[in-house]
PDB file of C-alpha atoms in Angstrom:
ATOM      1  CA  UNK A  18     184.206 131.212  81.730  1.00 50.00           C
ATOM      2  CA  UNK A  19     181.178 129.017  83.599  1.00 55.00           C
ATOM      3  CA  UNK A  20     180.499 125.667  83.821  1.00 53.00           C
ATOM      4  CA  UNK A  21     178.283 124.442  81.661  1.00 57.00           C
ATOM      5  CA  UNK A  22     174.437 123.017  82.674  1.00 58.00           C
ATOM      6  CA  UNK A  23     173.578 120.110  80.210  1.00 63.00           C
ATOM      7  CA  UNK A  24     168.941 120.681  79.904  1.00 68.00           C
ATOM      8  CA  UNK A  25     166.940 117.758  78.503  1.00 74.00           C
ATOM      9  CA  UNK A  26     163.687 118.661  76.375  1.00 78.00           C
ATOM     10  CA  UNK A  27     161.161 116.544  76.629  1.00 82.00           C
ATOM     11  CA  UNK A  28     157.779 116.755  74.797  1.00 88.00           C
ATOM     12  CA  UNK A  29     154.830 114.422  76.139  1.00 90.00           C
ATOM     13  CA  UNK A  30     151.507 112.601  74.907  1.00 93.00           C
ATOM     14  CA  UNK A  31     148.299 112.353  76.311  1.00 94.00           C
ATOM     15  CA  UNK A  32     145.444 110.920  74.256  1.00 95.00           C
ATOM     16  CA  UNK A  33     141.890 109.861  76.236  1.00 95.00           C
ATOM     17  CA  UNK A  34     140.591 107.614  73.870  1.00 95.00           C
ATOM     18  CA  UNK A  35     137.118 105.970  75.014  1.00 93.00           C
ATOM     19  CA  UNK A  36     135.616 104.605  78.025  1.00 91.00           C
ATOM     20  CA  UNK A  37     133.976 101.363  78.178  1.00 89.00           C
ATOM     21  CA  UNK A  38     131.561  99.693  79.651  1.00 86.00           C
ATOM     22  CA  UNK A  39     129.393 102.090  81.125  1.00 81.00           C
ATOM     23  CA  UNK A  40     125.815 103.149  81.086  1.00 70.00           C
ATOM     24  CA  UNK A  41     123.396 106.298  82.476  1.00 62.00           C
ATOM     25  CA  UNK A  42     121.036 105.288  84.976  1.00 62.00           C
ATOM     26  CA  UNK A  43     120.177 109.641  85.846  1.00 65.00           C
ATOM     27  CA  UNK A  44     121.050 112.896  82.928  1.00 71.00           C
ATOM     28  CA  UNK A  45     124.534 113.474  82.721  1.00 79.00           C
ATOM     29  CA  UNK A  46     127.789 113.741  81.436  1.00 86.00           C
ATOM     30  CA  UNK A  47     131.478 112.065  82.153  1.00 90.00           C
ATOM     31  CA  UNK A  48     134.915 113.041  81.436  1.00 93.00           C
ATOM     32  CA  UNK A  49     138.340 111.787  82.258  1.00 95.00           C
ATOM     33  CA  UNK A  50     140.187 114.269  84.848  1.00 95.00           C
ATOM     34  CA  UNK A  51     143.923 113.427  85.343  1.00 92.00           C
ATOM     35  CA  UNK A  52     146.973 114.953  87.436  1.00 94.00           C
ATOM     36  CA  UNK A  53     150.412 115.274  86.701  1.00 88.00           C
ATOM     37  CA  UNK A  54     153.415 115.694  89.340  1.00 80.00           C
ATOM     38  CA  UNK A  55     154.909 118.911  89.129  1.00 73.00           C
ATOM     39  CA  UNK A  56     158.825 118.898  91.091  1.00 68.00           C
ATOM     40  CA  UNK A  57     158.304 119.862  94.777  1.00 71.00           C
ATOM     41  CA  UNK A  58     155.093 117.155  95.050  1.00 74.00           C
ATOM     42  CA  UNK A  59     152.454 120.301  93.406  1.00 81.00           C
ATOM     43  CA  UNK A  60     150.228 117.972  91.442  1.00 86.00           C
ATOM     44  CA  UNK A  61     148.386 119.914  87.479  1.00 89.00           C
ATOM     45  CA  UNK A  62     144.614 119.246  87.061  1.00 92.00           C
ATOM     46  CA  UNK A  63     143.685 118.814  83.258  1.00 91.00           C
ATOM     47  CA  UNK A  64     139.873 118.120  82.464  1.00 93.00           C
ATOM     48  CA  UNK A  65     138.906 116.110  78.893  1.00 93.00           C
ATOM     49  CA  UNK A  66     135.458 117.140  77.739  1.00 92.00           C
ATOM     50  CA  UNK A  67     132.138 116.116  79.317  1.00 88.00           C
ATOM     51  CA  UNK A  68     131.050 113.245  77.255  1.00 87.00           C
ATOM     52  CA  UNK A  69     127.620 112.546  76.994  1.00 75.00           C
ATOM     53  CA  UNK A  70     126.338 109.771  75.381  1.00 73.00           C
ATOM     54  CA  UNK A  71     123.333 106.591  75.631  1.00 67.00           C
ATOM     55  CA  UNK A  72     125.743 104.067  74.625  1.00 74.00           C
ATOM     56  CA  UNK A  73     128.246 101.773  77.398  1.00 78.00           C
ATOM     57  CA  UNK A  74     131.257 103.210  75.460  1.00 84.00           C
ATOM     58  CA  UNK A  75     131.753 106.763  75.182  1.00 88.00           C
ATOM     59  CA  UNK A  76     134.577 108.372  73.017  1.00 90.00           C
ATOM     60  CA  UNK A  77     136.686 110.939  73.658  1.00 92.00           C
ATOM     61  CA  UNK A  78     140.020 110.726  71.242  1.00 90.00           C
ATOM     62  CA  UNK A  79     141.532 113.873  72.870  1.00 93.00           C
ATOM     63  CA  UNK A  80     145.110 114.910  73.636  1.00 94.00           C
ATOM     64  CA  UNK A  81     146.841 117.243  75.808  1.00 92.00           C
ATOM     65  CA  UNK A  82     150.427 117.869  74.433  1.00 91.00           C
ATOM     66  CA  UNK A  83     152.948 119.421  76.827  1.00 86.00           C
ATOM     67  CA  UNK A  84     156.448 120.028  77.041  1.00 83.00           C
ATOM     68  CA  UNK A  85     159.641 120.085  79.454  1.00 77.00           C
ATOM     69  CA  UNK A  86     162.318 121.938  79.655  1.00 75.00           C
ATOM     70  CA  UNK A  87     164.678 121.341  83.209  1.00 74.00           C
ATOM     71  CA  UNK A  88     167.645 119.306  84.406  1.00 77.00           C
ATOM     72  CA  UNK A  89     168.639 115.566  83.394  1.00 76.00           C
ATOM     73  CA  UNK A  90     167.365 115.311  86.993  1.00 79.00           C
ATOM     74  CA  UNK A  91     164.563 115.829  86.383  1.00 77.00           C
ATOM     75  CA  UNK A  92     163.898 113.419  83.482  1.00 78.00           C
ATOM     76  CA  UNK A  93     164.512 110.759  86.313  1.00 81.00           C
ATOM     77  CA  UNK A  94     162.057 112.593  88.204  1.00 82.00           C
ATOM     78  CA  UNK A  95     158.785 111.603  86.283  1.00 83.00           C
ATOM     79  CA  UNK A  96     160.525 108.495  85.748  1.00 85.00           C
ATOM     80  CA  UNK A  97     159.499 108.185  89.696  1.00 87.00           C
ATOM     81  CA  UNK A  98     155.743 110.045  88.853  1.00 89.00           C
ATOM     82  CA  UNK A  99     153.005 108.769  87.747  1.00 91.00           C
ATOM     83  CA  UNK A 100     149.834 110.122  86.580  1.00 93.00           C
ATOM     84  CA  UNK A 101     146.243 109.575  87.523  1.00 94.00           C
ATOM     85  CA  UNK A 102     143.320 108.884  85.292  1.00 95.00           C
ATOM     86  CA  UNK A 103     139.720 109.851  87.083  1.00 94.00           C
ATOM     87  CA  UNK A 104     136.392 108.992  85.599  1.00 92.00           C
ATOM     88  CA  UNK A 105     133.942 111.345  86.587  1.00 90.00           C
ATOM     89  CA  UNK A 106     130.396 111.582  86.101  1.00 87.00           C
ATOM     90  CA  UNK A 107     128.474 115.847  86.318  1.00 84.00           C
ATOM     91  CA  UNK A 108     124.367 115.485  86.085  1.00 79.00           C
ATOM     92  CA  UNK A 109     123.853 117.940  83.683  1.00 74.00           C
ATOM     93  CA  UNK A 110     120.379 119.578  84.921  1.00 71.00           C
ATOM     94  CA  UNK A 111     121.500 121.624  87.190  1.00 68.00           C
ATOM     95  CA  UNK A 112     119.520 121.817  90.134  1.00 68.00           C
ATOM     96  CA  UNK A 113     118.860 125.490  92.098  1.00 70.00           C
ATOM     97  CA  UNK A 114     119.978 127.435  89.071  1.00 65.00           C
ATOM     98  CA  UNK A 115     123.874 125.041  88.714  1.00 69.00           C
ATOM     99  CA  UNK A 116     125.029 122.367  88.355  1.00 65.00           C
ATOM    100  CA  UNK A 117     126.954 119.779  90.827  1.00 72.00           C
ATOM    101  CA  UNK A 118     130.191 118.848  91.895  1.00 84.00           C
ATOM    102  CA  UNK A 119     131.258 115.745  89.738  1.00 87.00           C
ATOM    103  CA  UNK A 120     131.675 112.701  91.213  1.00 87.00           C
ATOM    104  CA  UNK A 121     134.692 109.494  91.320  1.00 90.00           C
ATOM    105  CA  UNK A 122     133.307 106.563  89.094  1.00 88.00           C
ATOM    106  CA  UNK A 123     137.452 105.578  89.457  1.00 90.00           C
ATOM    107  CA  UNK A 124     140.010 106.270  89.316  1.00 94.00           C
ATOM    108  CA  UNK A 125     143.769 104.810  87.894  1.00 95.00           C
ATOM    109  CA  UNK A 126     147.411 105.038  88.323  1.00 94.00           C
ATOM    110  CA  UNK A 127     150.155 104.512  84.498  1.00 95.00           C
ATOM    111  CA  UNK A 128     154.054 104.892  86.127  1.00 93.00           C
ATOM    112  CA  UNK A 129     155.208 107.698  83.410  1.00 91.00           C
ATOM    113  CA  UNK A 130     158.746 104.382  84.748  1.00 93.00           C
ATOM    114  CA  UNK A 131     156.459 101.995  81.440  1.00 94.00           C
ATOM    115  CA  UNK A 132     155.923 105.021  78.985  1.00 94.00           C
ATOM    116  CA  UNK A 133     159.969 105.035  79.418  1.00 91.00           C
ATOM    117  CA  UNK A 134     160.148 102.036  79.522  1.00 93.00           C
ATOM    118  CA  UNK A 135     157.966 100.652  76.173  1.00 94.00           C
ATOM    119  CA  UNK A 136     158.800 100.645  72.318  1.00 94.00           C
ATOM    120  CA  UNK A 137     159.957 103.539  71.143  1.00 93.00           C
ATOM    121  CA  UNK A 138     158.573 105.003  74.434  1.00 93.00           C
ATOM    122  CA  UNK A 139     154.935 105.231  73.744  1.00 95.00           C
ATOM    123  CA  UNK A 140     152.043 103.077  74.685  1.00 96.00           C
ATOM    124  CA  UNK A 141     148.223 101.665  74.468  1.00 97.00           C
ATOM    125  CA  UNK A 142     146.729 100.421  76.990  1.00 96.00           C
ATOM    126  CA  UNK A 143     143.032  99.611  78.722  1.00 95.00           C
ATOM    127  CA  UNK A 144     143.230 100.505  82.251  1.00 94.00           C
ATOM    128  CA  UNK A 145     140.273  98.658  84.900  1.00 93.00           C
ATOM    129  CA  UNK A 146     139.722 101.657  86.915  1.00 91.00           C
ATOM    130  CA  UNK A 147     138.322 101.496  90.171  1.00 89.00           C
ATOM    131  CA  UNK A 148     135.147 101.878  91.381  1.00 76.00           C
ATOM    132  CA  UNK A 149     134.769 104.048  94.358  1.00 59.00           C
ATOM    133  CA  UNK A 150     130.671 104.569  93.451  1.00 58.00           C
ATOM    134  CA  UNK A 151     128.429 103.275  91.201  1.00 53.00           C
ATOM    135  CA  UNK A 152     124.923 104.958  93.051  1.00 53.00           C
ATOM    136  CA  UNK A 153     124.559 107.580  89.633  1.00 47.00           C
ATOM    137  CA  UNK A 154     125.330 105.071  87.140  1.00 51.00           C
ATOM    138  CA  UNK A 155     124.819 101.254  86.455  1.00 53.00           C
ATOM    139  CA  UNK A 156     128.292  98.912  85.299  1.00 54.00           C
ATOM    140  CA  UNK A 157     128.145  96.045  83.817  1.00 56.00           C
ATOM    141  CA  UNK A 158     131.717  95.286  84.416  1.00 75.00           C
ATOM    142  CA  UNK A 159     134.096  96.763  85.670  1.00 82.00           C
ATOM    143  CA  UNK A 160     134.951 100.496  83.660  1.00 87.00           C
ATOM    144  CA  UNK A 161     137.662 100.994  81.576  1.00 92.00           C
ATOM    145  CA  UNK A 162     139.205 103.561  80.366  1.00 94.00           C
ATOM    146  CA  UNK A 163     141.555 103.545  77.066  1.00 96.00           C
ATOM    147  CA  UNK A 164     144.288 105.524  76.417  1.00 96.00           C
ATOM    148  CA  UNK A 165     147.713 106.301  75.016  1.00 97.00           C
ATOM    149  CA  UNK A 166     150.976 107.938  76.654  1.00 96.00           C
ATOM    150  CA  UNK A 167     154.041 108.469  74.953  1.00 95.00           C
ATOM    151  CA  UNK A 168     157.245 110.713  75.387  1.00 91.00           C
ATOM    152  CA  UNK A 169     159.495 112.478  72.924  1.00 89.00           C
ATOM    153  CA  UNK A 170     163.152 113.399  73.921  1.00 80.00           C
ATOM    154  CA  UNK A 171     164.735 115.489  70.980  1.00 71.00           C
ATOM    155  CA  UNK A 172     167.541 116.867  72.728  1.00 56.00           C
ATOM    156  CA  UNK A 173     169.733 118.675  74.780  1.00 50.00           C
ATOM    157  CA  UNK A 174     170.634 122.101  75.186  1.00 47.00           C
ATOM    158  CA  UNK A 175     173.724 123.819  76.490  1.00 49.00           C
ATOM    159  CA  UNK A 176     173.844 126.284  79.256  1.00 46.00           C
ATOM    160  CA  UNK A 177     176.907 128.449  79.879  1.00 45.00           C
ATOM    161  CA  UNK A 178     175.632 129.399  83.366  1.00 45.00           C
ATOM    162  CA  UNK A 179     177.446 133.133  82.606  1.00 45.00           C
ATOM    163  CA  UNK A 180     176.042 134.081  79.821  1.00 43.00           C
ATOM    164  CA  UNK A 181     173.440 131.921  79.580  1.00 47.00           C
ATOM    165  CA  UNK A 182     173.739 131.562  76.049  1.00 45.00           C
ATOM    166  CA  UNK A 183     172.290 128.422  74.116  1.00 46.00           C
ATOM    167  CA  UNK A 184     175.281 126.525  71.952  1.00 44.00           C
TER     168      UNK A 184
END
């Protein structure tokens, strides 16, 4: 009989609630791009839906959930990583039949460690975005992004390395 390998199961939820203090100068829409770190220093890029609004607050209330199964050290590694949130603007009027690339409005990072150390491993916060470009939009005050993050560690699974049986 082989030495048992213990795997941890993990589920995460990211919720993009709203962006605040943004006003349009031209036609277009905003979306949130976020990057999740994986092992081997790779990143997964995800985009929210495009939101078009004439108000200074843009509401998404969009949820992204994912699950992981891996050795316990994978969870320890995740605690050292951050989630990068970018508020981006895209012109929705085609030029020469194509919609142009998006432009970075502002960026913020939240460490997973903060989520793991928060009560019930969940948090909701409003982060100030570091602005990169203001020629497309008018800033009422520094733009911010309201987000929520949640982590659940439901169970550990024992796998026999030799037989690969789940106990």
